[in-house]
Amino acid sequence: MENPLLLFPQLNISASKDKSYYKVMKSTIKEEPHKASKPGGKQKRNRLSLLLQKPEFHESDHLGKPGNLAKAPSVSPEEAVKWGESFDKLLSEKAGLDAFTNFLKTEFSEENIEFWIACEDYKKSKTAHELLPKAKTIFETFIQKDAPKEVNLDFHTKEVTSQNIHQPLIGTFDAAQNTVYRLMEQDSYPRFLRSDPYLNLVKGRNPSRPTLRRRSRSFTVNDFQGVRPDFTVW
């Protein structure tokens, strides 16, 4: 009987291909454990999802961030209501000043209140020797062109202040301070009174503990209510 490989030579070719394919698959299977040992994108996403499920990532207001008034938890609703009587009343109380400063930080305009505070401190100088270094610092920080915290002043006010800086007096910054004061009173102060942090204080809510939380996107029973199963996928 003749050799079947001679009669059907394609069997030999097929066998060689099968052996080659088996070797390739075998080497691939051996390499898989090494690849799995390295942290892949899927593992990174799993770790990220675990982090996002932690409670601190589900606060509606992050504690310690500007605007949540966490620094004034002892403010009573009665005190907060008084802040709405006038802008001067708000700034005259430390808790109100701190709350308004935090609010301006959320609007990225805290340079206005910082300039106003610096001017108040400047006017408390007891000797003439204190005026010059303080005046120079205030001018370079808030008034000169391209200052790091430049406030919005009209040309005339800025020009007069720049001329008086060489021989500073107690009232050197009065015009500039009054301009910034009116700007905050007419623009930022009304928005502060409408802000959620202030309204929470008026209502007696504890600002250090947010009233709302963002729910995790983990599935719940409610997510499946009203959903009809699709048996066509089976």
Short mmCIF file of C-alpha atoms in Angstrom, two decimals:
data_model
loop_
_atom_site.label_atom_id
_atom_site.label_comp_id
_atom_site.label_asym_id
_atom_site.label_seq_id
_atom_site.Cartn_x
_atom_site.Cartn_y
_atom_site.Cartn_z
CA MET A 1 0.00 0.00 0.00
CA GLU A 2 1.34 3.36 -0.98
CA ASN A 3 2.21 5.99 1.56
CA PRO A 4 -0.91 8.09 2.16
CA LEU A 5 1.27 11.20 2.34
CA LEU A 6 2.31 10.63 -1.24
CA LEU A 7 -1.28 10.26 -2.34
CA PHE A 8 -2.46 13.28 -0.35
CA PRO A 9 0.51 15.65 -0.06
CA GLN A 10 -1.78 18.42 1.15
CA LEU A 11 -2.13 16.58 4.45
CA ASN A 12 1.53 17.07 5.11
CA ILE A 13 1.31 20.76 4.36
CA SER A 14 -1.70 21.12 6.58
CA ALA A 15 0.05 19.35 9.38
CA SER A 16 3.04 21.64 9.15
CA LYS A 17 0.74 24.64 9.27
CA ASP A 18 -1.06 23.25 12.29
CA LYS A 19 2.23 22.73 14.08
CA SER A 20 3.33 26.28 13.30
CA TYR A 21 0.00 27.63 14.46
CA TYR A 22 0.23 25.59 17.67
CA LYS A 23 3.71 26.97 18.37
CA VAL A 24 2.56 30.53 17.86
CA MET A 25 -0.46 30.06 20.10
CA LYS A 26 1.64 28.33 22.73
CA SER A 27 4.14 31.20 22.85
CA THR A 28 1.27 33.70 22.99
CA ILE A 29 -0.32 31.89 25.91
CA LYS A 30 2.98 31.91 27.78
CA GLU A 31 3.33 35.66 27.29
CA GLU A 32 -0.16 36.47 28.53
CA PRO A 33 0.61 36.16 32.29
CA HIS A 34 3.46 38.65 31.90
CA LYS A 35 1.19 41.15 30.19
CA ALA A 36 -1.50 40.72 32.80
CA SER A 37 0.97 41.46 35.57
CA LYS A 38 1.47 44.97 34.28
CA PRO A 39 -1.17 47.54 35.27
CA GLY A 40 -3.19 48.20 32.14
CA GLY A 41 -5.67 50.91 31.26
CA LYS A 42 -8.57 48.81 32.53
CA GLN A 43 -6.92 48.37 35.93
CA LYS A 44 -6.24 52.10 36.14
CA ARG A 45 -9.88 52.85 35.34
CA ASN A 46 -11.00 50.41 38.02
CA ARG A 47 -8.79 52.10 40.61
CA LEU A 48 -10.12 55.51 39.53
CA SER A 49 -13.72 54.32 39.90
CA LEU A 50 -12.95 53.12 43.41
CA LEU A 51 -11.56 56.53 44.32
CA LEU A 52 -14.61 58.29 42.92
CA GLN A 53 -16.85 56.17 45.13
CA LYS A 54 -15.23 57.54 48.30
CA PRO A 55 -17.50 59.94 50.26
CA GLU A 56 -15.18 62.93 49.98
CA PHE A 57 -15.62 63.00 46.23
CA HIS A 58 -19.39 63.30 46.47
CA GLU A 59 -19.68 66.57 48.38
CA SER A 60 -21.63 69.25 46.58
CA ASP A 61 -19.44 71.90 48.20
CA HIS A 62 -15.81 71.06 48.91
CA LEU A 63 -14.94 72.07 52.44
CA GLY A 64 -12.18 74.60 52.80
CA LYS A 65 -12.81 76.01 49.32
CA PRO A 66 -13.68 79.70 48.87
CA GLY A 67 -17.33 80.56 49.10
CA ASN A 68 -18.64 77.94 51.52
CA LEU A 69 -18.21 80.18 54.63
CA ALA A 70 -16.78 77.23 56.58
CA LYS A 71 -14.67 79.67 58.57
CA ALA A 72 -17.78 81.23 60.17
CA PRO A 73 -19.88 78.28 61.41
CA SER A 74 -20.95 80.18 64.57
CA VAL A 75 -22.69 82.99 62.72
CA SER A 76 -26.33 83.15 63.75
CA PRO A 77 -29.12 83.82 61.25
CA GLU A 78 -29.80 87.11 63.03
CA GLU A 79 -26.21 88.24 62.51
CA ALA A 80 -26.27 87.20 58.87
CA VAL A 81 -29.49 89.14 58.30
CA LYS A 82 -27.78 92.31 59.57
CA TRP A 83 -25.15 91.98 56.85
CA GLY A 84 -27.92 92.67 54.36
CA GLU A 85 -28.75 96.03 55.93
CA SER A 86 -25.77 97.79 54.38
CA PHE A 87 -22.38 97.07 52.82
CA ASP A 88 -20.69 99.01 55.61
CA LYS A 89 -22.38 96.78 58.18
CA LEU A 90 -21.04 93.70 56.41
CA LEU A 91 -17.44 94.95 56.36
CA SER A 92 -17.57 96.22 59.94
CA GLU A 93 -17.84 92.67 61.33
CA LYS A 94 -14.95 90.23 60.99
CA ALA A 95 -17.20 87.28 60.20
CA GLY A 96 -18.95 89.30 57.50
CA LEU A 97 -15.66 90.50 56.06
CA ASP A 98 -14.33 86.94 55.94
CA ALA A 99 -17.54 85.68 54.31
CA PHE A 100 -17.46 88.40 51.66
CA THR A 101 -13.76 87.78 50.99
CA ASN A 102 -14.46 84.08 50.43
CA PHE A 103 -17.27 84.99 48.06
CA LEU A 104 -15.03 87.29 46.01
CA LYS A 105 -12.51 84.45 45.68
CA THR A 106 -15.15 82.41 43.91
CA GLU A 107 -15.50 85.28 41.43
CA PHE A 108 -11.72 85.77 41.15
CA SER A 109 -12.02 89.39 42.25
CA GLU A 110 -10.56 89.18 45.75
CA GLU A 111 -8.00 91.88 44.88
CA ASN A 112 -10.70 94.49 45.52
CA ILE A 113 -11.31 93.57 49.13
CA GLU A 114 -7.61 92.94 49.72
CA PHE A 115 -6.85 96.46 48.47
CA TRP A 116 -9.55 97.91 50.71
CA ILE A 117 -8.14 96.05 53.74
CA ALA A 118 -4.60 97.22 52.90
CA CYS A 119 -5.81 100.82 52.78
CA GLU A 120 -7.52 100.44 56.16
CA ASP A 121 -4.30 99.11 57.63
CA TYR A 122 -2.33 101.93 55.97
CA LYS A 123 -4.48 104.58 57.66
CA LYS A 124 -3.67 103.04 61.05
CA SER A 125 0.05 103.87 60.68
CA LYS A 126 1.26 105.70 63.78
CA THR A 127 4.39 107.37 62.38
CA ALA A 128 5.39 109.01 59.12
CA HIS A 129 8.21 106.47 58.74
CA GLU A 130 5.65 103.69 58.37
CA LEU A 131 3.81 105.42 55.54
CA LEU A 132 6.46 105.28 52.80
CA PRO A 133 7.17 101.51 52.79
CA LYS A 134 3.48 100.68 53.17
CA ALA A 135 2.49 103.12 50.41
CA LYS A 136 5.12 101.66 48.08
CA THR A 137 3.91 98.11 48.72
CA ILE A 138 0.26 99.02 48.13
CA PHE A 139 1.09 100.93 44.95
CA GLU A 140 3.24 98.14 43.48
CA THR A 141 0.75 95.43 44.42
CA PHE A 142 -2.57 97.01 43.46
CA ILE A 143 -2.24 100.22 41.45
CA GLN A 144 0.72 100.43 39.10
CA LYS A 145 0.33 99.11 35.56
CA ASP A 146 0.48 95.30 35.35
CA ALA A 147 0.52 95.00 39.14
CA PRO A 148 0.01 91.40 40.33
CA LYS A 149 -3.37 92.35 41.88
CA GLU A 150 -4.22 95.46 39.91
CA VAL A 151 -7.60 96.95 40.81
CA ASN A 152 -9.90 98.67 38.33
CA LEU A 153 -9.40 102.43 38.68
CA ASP A 154 -10.26 105.25 36.32
CA PHE A 155 -7.39 107.15 34.71
CA HIS A 156 -7.77 110.29 36.83
CA THR A 157 -7.79 108.44 40.17
CA LYS A 158 -4.80 106.33 39.21
CA GLU A 159 -2.86 109.38 38.00
CA VAL A 160 -3.48 111.38 41.21
CA THR A 161 -2.51 108.43 43.39
CA SER A 162 0.67 107.86 41.39
CA GLN A 163 1.73 111.50 41.87
CA ASN A 164 1.09 111.45 45.63
CA ILE A 165 2.98 108.24 46.23
CA HIS A 166 6.34 110.07 46.37
CA GLN A 167 5.28 111.98 49.50
CA PRO A 168 2.60 109.76 51.02
CA LEU A 169 0.09 111.05 53.55
CA ILE A 170 -2.63 109.29 55.52
CA GLY A 171 -5.16 110.15 52.81
CA THR A 172 -3.00 109.21 49.81
CA PHE A 173 -5.18 106.24 48.87
CA ASP A 174 -8.55 107.66 49.90
CA ALA A 175 -9.75 108.34 46.34
CA ALA A 176 -8.71 104.92 45.09
CA GLN A 177 -10.17 103.16 48.13
CA ASN A 178 -13.50 104.94 47.74
CA THR A 179 -13.64 103.97 44.05
CA VAL A 180 -13.08 100.29 44.82
CA TYR A 181 -15.54 100.47 47.72
CA ARG A 182 -18.32 101.78 45.46
CA LEU A 183 -17.51 99.15 42.85
CA MET A 184 -17.91 96.33 45.39
CA GLU A 185 -21.01 97.90 46.93
CA GLN A 186 -22.84 98.28 43.63
CA ASP A 187 -21.64 95.13 41.88
CA SER A 188 -20.33 92.33 44.13
CA TYR A 189 -22.35 93.01 47.29
CA PRO A 190 -25.81 92.43 45.70
CA ARG A 191 -24.59 89.13 44.22
CA PHE A 192 -23.23 88.10 47.61
CA LEU A 193 -26.66 88.63 49.18
CA ARG A 194 -28.15 86.33 46.52
CA SER A 195 -25.49 83.64 46.86
CA ASP A 196 -26.26 80.20 48.29
CA PRO A 197 -23.65 80.39 51.09
CA TYR A 198 -25.16 83.62 52.44
CA LEU A 199 -28.73 82.38 52.10
CA ASN A 200 -27.79 79.20 53.94
CA LEU A 201 -26.51 81.29 56.85
CA VAL A 202 -29.71 83.33 56.92
CA LYS A 203 -31.76 80.11 57.01
CA GLY A 204 -29.62 78.74 59.83
CA ARG A 205 -28.03 75.93 57.88
CA ASN A 206 -24.60 74.72 58.93
CA PRO A 207 -22.22 75.81 56.16
CA SER A 208 -19.60 73.28 57.21
CA ARG A 209 -21.92 70.41 56.23
CA PRO A 210 -23.42 70.58 52.73
CA THR A 211 -27.12 69.83 52.48
CA LEU A 212 -26.85 67.99 49.18
CA ARG A 213 -24.63 65.20 47.95
CA ARG A 214 -24.02 64.02 44.43
CA ARG A 215 -25.17 60.42 44.28
CA SER A 216 -22.75 57.82 43.02
CA ARG A 217 -23.56 56.45 39.60
CA SER A 218 -23.65 52.92 40.99
CA PHE A 219 -26.79 51.20 39.74
CA THR A 220 -29.77 50.99 42.06
CA VAL A 221 -33.16 49.33 41.84
CA ASN A 222 -34.75 52.64 40.81
CA ASP A 223 -32.51 52.78 37.75
CA PHE A 224 -34.24 49.70 36.36
CA GLN A 225 -37.84 50.65 37.13
CA GLY A 226 -39.93 50.93 33.98
CA VAL A 227 -37.28 49.22 31.84
CA ARG A 228 -38.62 46.26 29.89
CA PRO A 229 -36.20 43.38 29.28
CA ASP A 230 -35.13 42.74 25.72
CA PHE A 231 -35.06 38.97 25.16
CA THR A 232 -33.83 39.31 21.58
CA VAL A 233 -30.25 39.48 22.81
CA TRP A 234 -30.41 35.94 24.21
#
